[in-house]
mmCIF file with all atom_site columns, C-alpha atoms in Angstrom:
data_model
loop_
_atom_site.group_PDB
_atom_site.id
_atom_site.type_symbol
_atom_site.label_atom_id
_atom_site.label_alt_id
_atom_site.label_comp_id
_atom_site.label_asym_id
_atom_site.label_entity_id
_atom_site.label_seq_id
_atom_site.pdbx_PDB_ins_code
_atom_site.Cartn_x
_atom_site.Cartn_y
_atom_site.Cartn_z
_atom_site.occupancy
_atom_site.B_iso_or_equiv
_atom_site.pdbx_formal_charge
_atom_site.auth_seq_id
_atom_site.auth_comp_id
_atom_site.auth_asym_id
_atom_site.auth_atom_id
_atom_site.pdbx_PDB_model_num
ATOM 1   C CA . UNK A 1 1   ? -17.406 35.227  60.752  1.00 50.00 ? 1   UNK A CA 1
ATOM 2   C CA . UNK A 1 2   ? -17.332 31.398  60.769  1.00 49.00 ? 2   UNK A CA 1
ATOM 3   C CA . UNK A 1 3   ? -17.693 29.418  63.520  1.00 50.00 ? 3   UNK A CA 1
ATOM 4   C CA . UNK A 1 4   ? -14.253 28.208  64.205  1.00 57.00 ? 4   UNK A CA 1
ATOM 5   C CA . UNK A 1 5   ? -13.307 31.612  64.444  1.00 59.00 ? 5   UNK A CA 1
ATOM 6   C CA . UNK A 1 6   ? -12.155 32.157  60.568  1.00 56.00 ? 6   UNK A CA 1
ATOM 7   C CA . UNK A 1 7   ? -13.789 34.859  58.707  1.00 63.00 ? 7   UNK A CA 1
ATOM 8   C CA . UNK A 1 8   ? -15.455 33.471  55.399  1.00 54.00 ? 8   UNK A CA 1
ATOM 9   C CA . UNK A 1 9   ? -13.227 35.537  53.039  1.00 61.00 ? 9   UNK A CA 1
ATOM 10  C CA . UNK A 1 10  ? -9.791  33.584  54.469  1.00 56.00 ? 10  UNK A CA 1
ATOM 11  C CA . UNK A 1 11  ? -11.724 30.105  54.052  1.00 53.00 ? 11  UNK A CA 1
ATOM 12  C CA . UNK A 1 12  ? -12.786 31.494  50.459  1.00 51.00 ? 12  UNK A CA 1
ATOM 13  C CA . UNK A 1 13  ? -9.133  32.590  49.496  1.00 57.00 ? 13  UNK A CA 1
ATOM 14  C CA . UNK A 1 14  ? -7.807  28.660  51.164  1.00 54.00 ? 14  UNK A CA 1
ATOM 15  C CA . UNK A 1 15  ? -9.809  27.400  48.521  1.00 56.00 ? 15  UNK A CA 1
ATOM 16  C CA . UNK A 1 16  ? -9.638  29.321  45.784  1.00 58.00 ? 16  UNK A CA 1
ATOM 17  C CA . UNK A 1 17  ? -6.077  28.299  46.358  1.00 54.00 ? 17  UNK A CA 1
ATOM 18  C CA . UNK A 1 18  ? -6.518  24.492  46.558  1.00 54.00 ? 18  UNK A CA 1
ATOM 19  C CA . UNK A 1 19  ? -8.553  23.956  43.848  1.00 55.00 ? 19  UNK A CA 1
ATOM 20  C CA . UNK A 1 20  ? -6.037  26.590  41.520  1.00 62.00 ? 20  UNK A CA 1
ATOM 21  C CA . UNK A 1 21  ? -3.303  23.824  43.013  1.00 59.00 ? 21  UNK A CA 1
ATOM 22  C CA . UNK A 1 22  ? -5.495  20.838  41.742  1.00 66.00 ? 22  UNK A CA 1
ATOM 23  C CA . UNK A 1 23  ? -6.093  22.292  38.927  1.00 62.00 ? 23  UNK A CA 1
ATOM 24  C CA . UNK A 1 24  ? -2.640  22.988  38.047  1.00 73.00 ? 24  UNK A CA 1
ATOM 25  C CA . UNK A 1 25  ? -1.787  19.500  39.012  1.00 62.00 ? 25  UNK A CA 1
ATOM 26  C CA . UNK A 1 26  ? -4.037  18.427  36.301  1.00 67.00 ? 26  UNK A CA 1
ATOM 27  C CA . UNK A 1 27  ? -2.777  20.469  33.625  1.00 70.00 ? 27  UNK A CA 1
ATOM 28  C CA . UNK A 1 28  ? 0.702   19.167  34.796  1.00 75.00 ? 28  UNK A CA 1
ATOM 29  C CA . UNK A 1 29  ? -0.542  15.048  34.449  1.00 73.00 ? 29  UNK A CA 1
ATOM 30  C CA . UNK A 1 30  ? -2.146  15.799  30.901  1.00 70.00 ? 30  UNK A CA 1
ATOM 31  C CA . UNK A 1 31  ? 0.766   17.773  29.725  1.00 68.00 ? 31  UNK A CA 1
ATOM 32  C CA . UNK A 1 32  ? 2.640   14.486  30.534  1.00 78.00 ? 32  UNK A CA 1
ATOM 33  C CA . UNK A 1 33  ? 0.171   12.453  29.496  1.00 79.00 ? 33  UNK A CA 1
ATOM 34  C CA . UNK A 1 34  ? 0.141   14.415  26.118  1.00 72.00 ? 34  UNK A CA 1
ATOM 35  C CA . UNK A 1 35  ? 3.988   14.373  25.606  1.00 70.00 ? 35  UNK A CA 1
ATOM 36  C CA . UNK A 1 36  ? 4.204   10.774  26.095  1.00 72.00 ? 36  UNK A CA 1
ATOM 37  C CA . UNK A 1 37  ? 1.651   9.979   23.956  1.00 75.00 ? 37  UNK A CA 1
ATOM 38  C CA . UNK A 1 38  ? 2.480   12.015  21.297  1.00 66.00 ? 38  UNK A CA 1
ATOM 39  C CA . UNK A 1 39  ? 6.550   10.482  21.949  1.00 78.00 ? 39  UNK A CA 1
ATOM 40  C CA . UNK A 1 40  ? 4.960   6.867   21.357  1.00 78.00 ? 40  UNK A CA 1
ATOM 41  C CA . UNK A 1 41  ? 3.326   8.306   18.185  1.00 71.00 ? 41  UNK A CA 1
ATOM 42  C CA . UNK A 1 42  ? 6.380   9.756   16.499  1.00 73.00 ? 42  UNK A CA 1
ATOM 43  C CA . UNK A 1 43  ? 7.750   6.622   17.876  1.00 78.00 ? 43  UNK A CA 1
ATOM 44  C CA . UNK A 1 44  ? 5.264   4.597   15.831  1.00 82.00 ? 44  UNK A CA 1
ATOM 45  C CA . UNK A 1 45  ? 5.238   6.697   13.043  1.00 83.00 ? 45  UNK A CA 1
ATOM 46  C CA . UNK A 1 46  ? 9.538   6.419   12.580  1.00 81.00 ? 46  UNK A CA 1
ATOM 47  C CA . UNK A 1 47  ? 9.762   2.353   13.032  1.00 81.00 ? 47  UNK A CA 1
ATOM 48  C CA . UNK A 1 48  ? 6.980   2.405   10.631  1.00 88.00 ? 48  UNK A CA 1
ATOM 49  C CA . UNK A 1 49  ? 8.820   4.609   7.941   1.00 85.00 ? 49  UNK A CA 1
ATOM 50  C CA . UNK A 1 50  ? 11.460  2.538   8.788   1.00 84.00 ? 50  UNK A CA 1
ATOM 51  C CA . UNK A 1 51  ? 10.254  -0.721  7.773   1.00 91.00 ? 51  UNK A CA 1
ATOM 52  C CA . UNK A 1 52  ? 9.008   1.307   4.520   1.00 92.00 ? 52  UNK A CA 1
ATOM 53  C CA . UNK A 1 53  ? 12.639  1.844   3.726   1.00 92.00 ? 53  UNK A CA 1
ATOM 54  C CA . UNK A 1 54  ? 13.690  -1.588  4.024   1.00 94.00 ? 54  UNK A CA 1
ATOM 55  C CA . UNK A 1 55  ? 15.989  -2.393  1.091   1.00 96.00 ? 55  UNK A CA 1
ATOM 56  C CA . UNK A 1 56  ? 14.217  -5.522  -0.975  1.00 96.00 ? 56  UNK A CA 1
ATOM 57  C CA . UNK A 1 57  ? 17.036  -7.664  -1.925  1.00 97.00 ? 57  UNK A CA 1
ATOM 58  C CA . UNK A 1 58  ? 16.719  -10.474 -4.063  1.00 97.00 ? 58  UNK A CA 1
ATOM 59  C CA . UNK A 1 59  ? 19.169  -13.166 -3.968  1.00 97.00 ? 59  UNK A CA 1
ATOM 60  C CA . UNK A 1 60  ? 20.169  -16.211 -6.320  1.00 94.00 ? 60  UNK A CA 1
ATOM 61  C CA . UNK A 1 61  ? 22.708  -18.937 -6.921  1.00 91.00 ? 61  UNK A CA 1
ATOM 62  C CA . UNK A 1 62  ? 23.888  -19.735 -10.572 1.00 88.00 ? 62  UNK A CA 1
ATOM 63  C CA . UNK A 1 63  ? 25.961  -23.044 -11.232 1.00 78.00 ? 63  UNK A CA 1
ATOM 64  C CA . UNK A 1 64  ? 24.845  -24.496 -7.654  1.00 65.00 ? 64  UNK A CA 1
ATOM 65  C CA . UNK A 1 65  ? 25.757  -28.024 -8.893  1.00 64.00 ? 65  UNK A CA 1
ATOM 66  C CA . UNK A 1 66  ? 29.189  -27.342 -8.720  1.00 72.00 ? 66  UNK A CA 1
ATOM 67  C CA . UNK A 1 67  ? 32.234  -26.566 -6.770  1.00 74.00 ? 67  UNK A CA 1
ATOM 68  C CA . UNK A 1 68  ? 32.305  -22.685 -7.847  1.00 84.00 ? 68  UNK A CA 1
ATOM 69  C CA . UNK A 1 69  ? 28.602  -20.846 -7.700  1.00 92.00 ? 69  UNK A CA 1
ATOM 70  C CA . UNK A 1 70  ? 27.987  -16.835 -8.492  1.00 95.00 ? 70  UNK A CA 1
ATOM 71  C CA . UNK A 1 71  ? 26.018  -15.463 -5.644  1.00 96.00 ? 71  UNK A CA 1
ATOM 72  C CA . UNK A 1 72  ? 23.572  -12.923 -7.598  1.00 97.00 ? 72  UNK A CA 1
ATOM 73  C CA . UNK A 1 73  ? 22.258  -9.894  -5.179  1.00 97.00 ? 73  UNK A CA 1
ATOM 74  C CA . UNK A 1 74  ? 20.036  -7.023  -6.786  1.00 97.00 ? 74  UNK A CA 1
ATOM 75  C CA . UNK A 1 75  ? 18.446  -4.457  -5.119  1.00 97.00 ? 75  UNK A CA 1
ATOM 76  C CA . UNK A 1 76  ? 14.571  -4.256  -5.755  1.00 97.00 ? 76  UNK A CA 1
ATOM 77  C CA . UNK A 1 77  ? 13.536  -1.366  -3.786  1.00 94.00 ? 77  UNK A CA 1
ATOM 78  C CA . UNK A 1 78  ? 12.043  1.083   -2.665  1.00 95.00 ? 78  UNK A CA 1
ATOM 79  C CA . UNK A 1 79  ? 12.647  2.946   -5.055  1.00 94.00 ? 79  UNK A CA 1
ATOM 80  C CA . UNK A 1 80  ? 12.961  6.276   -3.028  1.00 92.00 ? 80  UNK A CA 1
ATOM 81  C CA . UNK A 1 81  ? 16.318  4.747   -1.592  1.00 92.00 ? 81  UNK A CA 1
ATOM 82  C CA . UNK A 1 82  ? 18.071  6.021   -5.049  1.00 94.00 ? 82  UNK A CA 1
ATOM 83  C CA . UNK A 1 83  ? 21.542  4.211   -3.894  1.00 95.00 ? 83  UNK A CA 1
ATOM 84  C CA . UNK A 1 84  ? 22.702  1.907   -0.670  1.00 96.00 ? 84  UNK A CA 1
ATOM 85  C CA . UNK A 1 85  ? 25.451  3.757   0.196   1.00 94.00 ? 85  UNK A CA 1
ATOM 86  C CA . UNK A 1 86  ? 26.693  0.574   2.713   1.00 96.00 ? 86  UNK A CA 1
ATOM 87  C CA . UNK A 1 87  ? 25.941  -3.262  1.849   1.00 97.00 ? 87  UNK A CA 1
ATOM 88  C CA . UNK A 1 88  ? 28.119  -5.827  3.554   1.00 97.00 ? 88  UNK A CA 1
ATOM 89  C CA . UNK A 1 89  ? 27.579  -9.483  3.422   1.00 98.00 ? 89  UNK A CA 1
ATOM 90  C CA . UNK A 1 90  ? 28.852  -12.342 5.289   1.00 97.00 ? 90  UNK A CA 1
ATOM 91  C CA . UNK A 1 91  ? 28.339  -16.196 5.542   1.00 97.00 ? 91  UNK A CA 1
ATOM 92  C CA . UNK A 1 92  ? 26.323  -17.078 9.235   1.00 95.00 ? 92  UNK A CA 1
ATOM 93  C CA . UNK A 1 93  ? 27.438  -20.916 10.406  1.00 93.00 ? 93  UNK A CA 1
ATOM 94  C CA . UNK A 1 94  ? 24.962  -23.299 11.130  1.00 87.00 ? 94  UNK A CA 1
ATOM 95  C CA . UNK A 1 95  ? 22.718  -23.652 14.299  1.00 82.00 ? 95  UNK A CA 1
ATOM 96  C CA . UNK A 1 96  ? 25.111  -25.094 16.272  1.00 81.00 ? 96  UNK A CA 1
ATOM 97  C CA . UNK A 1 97  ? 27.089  -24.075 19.870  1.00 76.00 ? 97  UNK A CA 1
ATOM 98  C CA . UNK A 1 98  ? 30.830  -24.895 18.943  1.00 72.00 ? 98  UNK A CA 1
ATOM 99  C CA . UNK A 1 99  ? 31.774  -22.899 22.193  1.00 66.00 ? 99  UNK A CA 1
ATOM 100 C CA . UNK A 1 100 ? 33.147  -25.568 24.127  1.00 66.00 ? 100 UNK A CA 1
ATOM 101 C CA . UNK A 1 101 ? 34.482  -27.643 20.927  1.00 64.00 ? 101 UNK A CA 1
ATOM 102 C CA . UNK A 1 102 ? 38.139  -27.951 21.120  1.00 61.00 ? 102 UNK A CA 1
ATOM 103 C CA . UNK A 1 103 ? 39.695  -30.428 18.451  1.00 60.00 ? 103 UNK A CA 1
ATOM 104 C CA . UNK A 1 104 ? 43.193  -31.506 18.333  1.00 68.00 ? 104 UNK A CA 1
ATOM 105 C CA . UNK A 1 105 ? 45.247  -29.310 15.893  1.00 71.00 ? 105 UNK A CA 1
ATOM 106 C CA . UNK A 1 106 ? 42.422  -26.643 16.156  1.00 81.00 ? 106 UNK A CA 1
ATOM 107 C CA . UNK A 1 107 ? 42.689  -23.135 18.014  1.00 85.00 ? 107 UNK A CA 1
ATOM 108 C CA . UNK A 1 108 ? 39.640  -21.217 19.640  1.00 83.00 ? 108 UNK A CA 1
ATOM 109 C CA . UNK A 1 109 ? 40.567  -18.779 16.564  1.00 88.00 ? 109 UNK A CA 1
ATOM 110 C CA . UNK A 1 110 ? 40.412  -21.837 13.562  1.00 87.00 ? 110 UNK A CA 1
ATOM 111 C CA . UNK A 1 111 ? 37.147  -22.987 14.934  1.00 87.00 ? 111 UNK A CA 1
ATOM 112 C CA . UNK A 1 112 ? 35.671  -18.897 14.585  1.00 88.00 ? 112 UNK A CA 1
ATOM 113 C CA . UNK A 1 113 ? 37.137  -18.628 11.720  1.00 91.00 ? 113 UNK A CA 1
ATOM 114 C CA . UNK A 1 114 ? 36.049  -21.570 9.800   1.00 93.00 ? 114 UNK A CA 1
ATOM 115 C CA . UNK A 1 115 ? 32.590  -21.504 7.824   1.00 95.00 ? 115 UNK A CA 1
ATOM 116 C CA . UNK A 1 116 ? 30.197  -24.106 9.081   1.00 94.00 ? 116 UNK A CA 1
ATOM 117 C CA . UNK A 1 117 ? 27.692  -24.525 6.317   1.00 95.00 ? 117 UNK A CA 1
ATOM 118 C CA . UNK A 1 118 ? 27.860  -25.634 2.943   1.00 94.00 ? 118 UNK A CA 1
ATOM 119 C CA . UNK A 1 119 ? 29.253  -22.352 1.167   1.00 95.00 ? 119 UNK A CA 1
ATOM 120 C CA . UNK A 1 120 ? 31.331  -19.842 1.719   1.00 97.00 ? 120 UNK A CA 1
ATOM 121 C CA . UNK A 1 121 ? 33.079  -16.728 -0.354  1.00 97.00 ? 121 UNK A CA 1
ATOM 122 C CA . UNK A 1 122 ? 36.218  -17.513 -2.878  1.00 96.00 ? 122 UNK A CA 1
ATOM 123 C CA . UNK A 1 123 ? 38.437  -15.986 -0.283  1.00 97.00 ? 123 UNK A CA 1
ATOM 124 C CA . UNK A 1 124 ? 40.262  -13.105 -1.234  1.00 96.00 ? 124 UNK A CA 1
ATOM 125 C CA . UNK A 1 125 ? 37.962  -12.708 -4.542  1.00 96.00 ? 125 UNK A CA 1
ATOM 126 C CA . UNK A 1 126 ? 35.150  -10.111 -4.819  1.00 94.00 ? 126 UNK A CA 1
ATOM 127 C CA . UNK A 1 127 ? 37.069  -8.262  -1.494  1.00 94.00 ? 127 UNK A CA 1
ATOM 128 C CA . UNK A 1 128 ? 36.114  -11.468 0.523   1.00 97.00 ? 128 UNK A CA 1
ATOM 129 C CA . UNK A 1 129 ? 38.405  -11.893 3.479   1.00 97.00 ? 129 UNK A CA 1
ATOM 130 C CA . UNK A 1 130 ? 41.066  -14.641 3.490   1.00 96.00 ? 130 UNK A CA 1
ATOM 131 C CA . UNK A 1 131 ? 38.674  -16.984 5.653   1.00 96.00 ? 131 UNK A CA 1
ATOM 132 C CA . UNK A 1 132 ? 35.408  -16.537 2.692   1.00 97.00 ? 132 UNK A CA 1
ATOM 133 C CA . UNK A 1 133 ? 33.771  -15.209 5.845   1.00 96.00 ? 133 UNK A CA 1
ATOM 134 C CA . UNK A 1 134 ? 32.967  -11.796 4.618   1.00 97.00 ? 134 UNK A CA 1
ATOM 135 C CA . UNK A 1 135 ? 32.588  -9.209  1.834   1.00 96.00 ? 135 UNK A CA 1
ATOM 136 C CA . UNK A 1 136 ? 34.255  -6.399  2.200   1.00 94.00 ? 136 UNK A CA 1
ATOM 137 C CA . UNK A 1 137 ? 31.897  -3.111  2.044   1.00 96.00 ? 137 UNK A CA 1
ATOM 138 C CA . UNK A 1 138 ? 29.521  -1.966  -1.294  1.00 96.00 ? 138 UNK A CA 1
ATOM 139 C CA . UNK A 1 139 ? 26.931  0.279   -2.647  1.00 97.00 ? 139 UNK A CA 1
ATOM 140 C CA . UNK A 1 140 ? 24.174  -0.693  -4.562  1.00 97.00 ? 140 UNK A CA 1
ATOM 141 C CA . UNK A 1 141 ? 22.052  1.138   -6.910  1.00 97.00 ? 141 UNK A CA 1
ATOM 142 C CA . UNK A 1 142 ? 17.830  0.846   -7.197  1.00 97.00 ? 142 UNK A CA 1
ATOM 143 C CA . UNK A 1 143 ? 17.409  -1.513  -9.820  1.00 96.00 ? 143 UNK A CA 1
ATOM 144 C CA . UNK A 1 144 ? 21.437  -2.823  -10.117 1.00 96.00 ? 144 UNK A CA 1
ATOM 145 C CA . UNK A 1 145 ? 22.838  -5.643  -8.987  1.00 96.00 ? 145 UNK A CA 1
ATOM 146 C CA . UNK A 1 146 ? 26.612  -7.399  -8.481  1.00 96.00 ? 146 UNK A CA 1
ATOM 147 C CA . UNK A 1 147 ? 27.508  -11.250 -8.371  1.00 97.00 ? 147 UNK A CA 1
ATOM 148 C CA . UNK A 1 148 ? 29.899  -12.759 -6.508  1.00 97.00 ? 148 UNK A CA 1
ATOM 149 C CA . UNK A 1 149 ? 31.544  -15.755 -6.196  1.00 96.00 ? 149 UNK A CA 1
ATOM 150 C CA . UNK A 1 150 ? 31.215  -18.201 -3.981  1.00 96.00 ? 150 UNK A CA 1
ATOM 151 C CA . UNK A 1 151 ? 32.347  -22.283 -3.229  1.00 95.00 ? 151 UNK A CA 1
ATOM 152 C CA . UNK A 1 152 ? 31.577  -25.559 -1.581  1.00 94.00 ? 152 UNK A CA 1
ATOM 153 C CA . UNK A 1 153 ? 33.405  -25.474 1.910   1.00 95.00 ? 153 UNK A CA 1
ATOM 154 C CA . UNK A 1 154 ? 35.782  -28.161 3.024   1.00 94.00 ? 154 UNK A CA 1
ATOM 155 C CA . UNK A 1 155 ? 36.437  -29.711 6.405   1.00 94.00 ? 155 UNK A CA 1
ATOM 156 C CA . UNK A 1 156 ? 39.186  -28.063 8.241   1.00 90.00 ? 156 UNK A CA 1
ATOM 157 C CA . UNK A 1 157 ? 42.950  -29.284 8.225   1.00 87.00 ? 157 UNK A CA 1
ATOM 158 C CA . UNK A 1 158 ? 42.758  -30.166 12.200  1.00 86.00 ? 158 UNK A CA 1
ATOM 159 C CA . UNK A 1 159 ? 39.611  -32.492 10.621  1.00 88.00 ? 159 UNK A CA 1
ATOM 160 C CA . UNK A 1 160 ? 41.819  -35.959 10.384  1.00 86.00 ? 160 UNK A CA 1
ATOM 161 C CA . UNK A 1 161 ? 40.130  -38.602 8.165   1.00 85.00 ? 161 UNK A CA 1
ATOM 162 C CA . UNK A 1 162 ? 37.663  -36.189 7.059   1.00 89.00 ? 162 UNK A CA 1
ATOM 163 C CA . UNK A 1 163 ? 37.194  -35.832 3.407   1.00 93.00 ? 163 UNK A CA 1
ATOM 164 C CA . UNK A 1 164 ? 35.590  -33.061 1.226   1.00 92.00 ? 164 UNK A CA 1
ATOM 165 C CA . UNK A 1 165 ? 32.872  -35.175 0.036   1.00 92.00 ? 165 UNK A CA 1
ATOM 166 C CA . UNK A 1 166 ? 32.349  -36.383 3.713   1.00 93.00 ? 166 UNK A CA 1
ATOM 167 C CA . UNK A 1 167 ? 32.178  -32.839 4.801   1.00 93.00 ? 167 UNK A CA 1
ATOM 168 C CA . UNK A 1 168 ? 29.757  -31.720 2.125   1.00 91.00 ? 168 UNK A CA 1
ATOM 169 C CA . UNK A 1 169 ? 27.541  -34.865 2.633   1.00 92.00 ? 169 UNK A CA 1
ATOM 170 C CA . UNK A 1 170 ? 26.695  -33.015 6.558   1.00 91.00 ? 170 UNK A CA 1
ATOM 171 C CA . UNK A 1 171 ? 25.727  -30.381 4.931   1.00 92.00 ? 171 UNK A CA 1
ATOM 172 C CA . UNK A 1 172 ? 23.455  -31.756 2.087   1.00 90.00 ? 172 UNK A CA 1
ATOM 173 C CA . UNK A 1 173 ? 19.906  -29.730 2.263   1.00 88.00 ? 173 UNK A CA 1
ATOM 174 C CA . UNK A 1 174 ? 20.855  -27.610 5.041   1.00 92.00 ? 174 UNK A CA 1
ATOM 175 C CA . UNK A 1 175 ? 20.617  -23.393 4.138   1.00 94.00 ? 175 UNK A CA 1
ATOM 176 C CA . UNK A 1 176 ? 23.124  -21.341 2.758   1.00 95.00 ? 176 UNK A CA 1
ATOM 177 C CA . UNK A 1 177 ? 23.169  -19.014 5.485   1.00 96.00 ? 177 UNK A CA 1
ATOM 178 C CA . UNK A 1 178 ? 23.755  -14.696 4.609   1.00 98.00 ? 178 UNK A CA 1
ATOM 179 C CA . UNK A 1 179 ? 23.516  -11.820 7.067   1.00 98.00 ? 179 UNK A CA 1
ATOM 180 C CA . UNK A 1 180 ? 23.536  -8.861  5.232   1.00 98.00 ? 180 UNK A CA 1
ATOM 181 C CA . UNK A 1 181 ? 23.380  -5.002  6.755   1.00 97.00 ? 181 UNK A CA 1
ATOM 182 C CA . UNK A 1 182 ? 22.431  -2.219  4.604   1.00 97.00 ? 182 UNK A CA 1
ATOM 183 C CA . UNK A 1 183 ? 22.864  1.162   5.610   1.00 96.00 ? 183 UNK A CA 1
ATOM 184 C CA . UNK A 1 184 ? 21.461  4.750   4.189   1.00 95.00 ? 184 UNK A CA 1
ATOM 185 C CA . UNK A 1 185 ? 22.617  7.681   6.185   1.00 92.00 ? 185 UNK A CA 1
ATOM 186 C CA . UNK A 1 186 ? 21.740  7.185   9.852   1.00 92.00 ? 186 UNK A CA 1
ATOM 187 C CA . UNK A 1 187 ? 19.416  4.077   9.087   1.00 95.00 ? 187 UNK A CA 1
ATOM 188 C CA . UNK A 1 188 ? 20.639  0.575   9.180   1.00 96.00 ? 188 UNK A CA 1
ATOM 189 C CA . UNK A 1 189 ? 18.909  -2.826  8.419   1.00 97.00 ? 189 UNK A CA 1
ATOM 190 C CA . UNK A 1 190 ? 20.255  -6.223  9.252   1.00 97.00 ? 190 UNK A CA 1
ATOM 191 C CA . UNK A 1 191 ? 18.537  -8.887  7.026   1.00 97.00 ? 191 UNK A CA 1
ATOM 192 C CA . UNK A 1 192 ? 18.581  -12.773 7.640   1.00 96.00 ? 192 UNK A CA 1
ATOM 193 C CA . UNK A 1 193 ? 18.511  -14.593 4.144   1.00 96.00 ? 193 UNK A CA 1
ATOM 194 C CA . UNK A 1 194 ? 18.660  -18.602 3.682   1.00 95.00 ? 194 UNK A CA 1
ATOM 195 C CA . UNK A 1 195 ? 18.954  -20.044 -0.176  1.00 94.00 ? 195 UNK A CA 1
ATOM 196 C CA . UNK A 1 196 ? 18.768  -23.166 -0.775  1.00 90.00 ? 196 UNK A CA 1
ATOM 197 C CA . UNK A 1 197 ? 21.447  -25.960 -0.942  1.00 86.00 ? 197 UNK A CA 1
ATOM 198 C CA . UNK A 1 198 ? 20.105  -28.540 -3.367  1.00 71.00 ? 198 UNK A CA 1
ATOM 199 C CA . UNK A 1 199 ? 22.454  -31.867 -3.316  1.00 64.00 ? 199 UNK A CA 1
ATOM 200 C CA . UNK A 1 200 ? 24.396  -31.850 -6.365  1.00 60.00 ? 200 UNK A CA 1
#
């Protein structure tokens, strides 16, 4: 018997019992522990494969010098991508905010619509919408490629006094601007591309 009157077998048994509780506490943290960590690694691992998949896209202008250019877009790689089942390319404006810009003539809808950069898409050729904003939807073999034309941009008709030569010379040496999404089954890829816009 103890001295406070408990007999040593119940203070045994109390903590036999706490320490089974800590140690099943433990258990509990590293099983969490474990399943996060190994969460982050498949994490990892995925983004990683990911990026492996990438599609490599090379693009190029032909006749750049003059009003109507053939944009050229081949798929590289990898080659374990076989076919891009989903390619879809349209023409990003330039870097500025035109949020508040309200011209006379012009509607909220003219000023979204309207490509701010040097190029855009031949609209309504190659399945380009009727603004050259946007292509409609392709696939794209490993190895293949498809042109597509494209042409100098011109100043808007709520531009008064503004000229197509005027409106080009703005955009002398600034980008070509593309944002192109690719997608492969339940993978997609958004790529940023800028070619070159050599005065002519």
């Amino acid at each position: 018997m103890s001295t406070d009157g408990l007999p040593w077998e119940d203070i045994a048994t109390f903590s036999t019992a706490a320490l089974g509780a800590i140690a099943t506490a433990g258990a509990w943290l590293a099983a969490r522990r474990s399943a996060a960590t190994a969460e982050t690694l498949t994490r990892i691992e995925r983004d990683r494969r990911h990026e492996e998949r990438r599609p490599q896209l090379e693009l190029s202008m032909e006749n750049r010098f003059q009003d109507h250019s053939i944009l050229n877009v081949h798929l590289v790689g990898p080659d374990e991508l076989g076919v891009v089942e989903f390619v879809s390319i349209r023409v990003d404006d330039d870097d500025k905010d035109r949020s508040n810009l309200t011209p006379g003539g012009a509607t909220a809808e003219d000023i979204s619509n309207h490509v701010w950069g040097p190029f855009r898409f031949t609209p309504r050729v190659d399945n380009a919408d009727e603004h050259g904003r946007a292509l409609g939807s392709f696939a794209l073999r490993v190895g293949r490629g498809r042109p597509f034309q494209m042409e100098r941009t011109r100043p808007g008709l709520w531009m008064e006094g503004k000229t197509i030569e005027t409106w080009q010379d703005e955009y002398r040496g600034h980008p070509i601007r593309l944002v192109i999404n690719c997608r492969v089954g339940n993978e997609e890829w958004v790529l940023a591309r800028r070619l070159p816009n050599e005065p002519y």
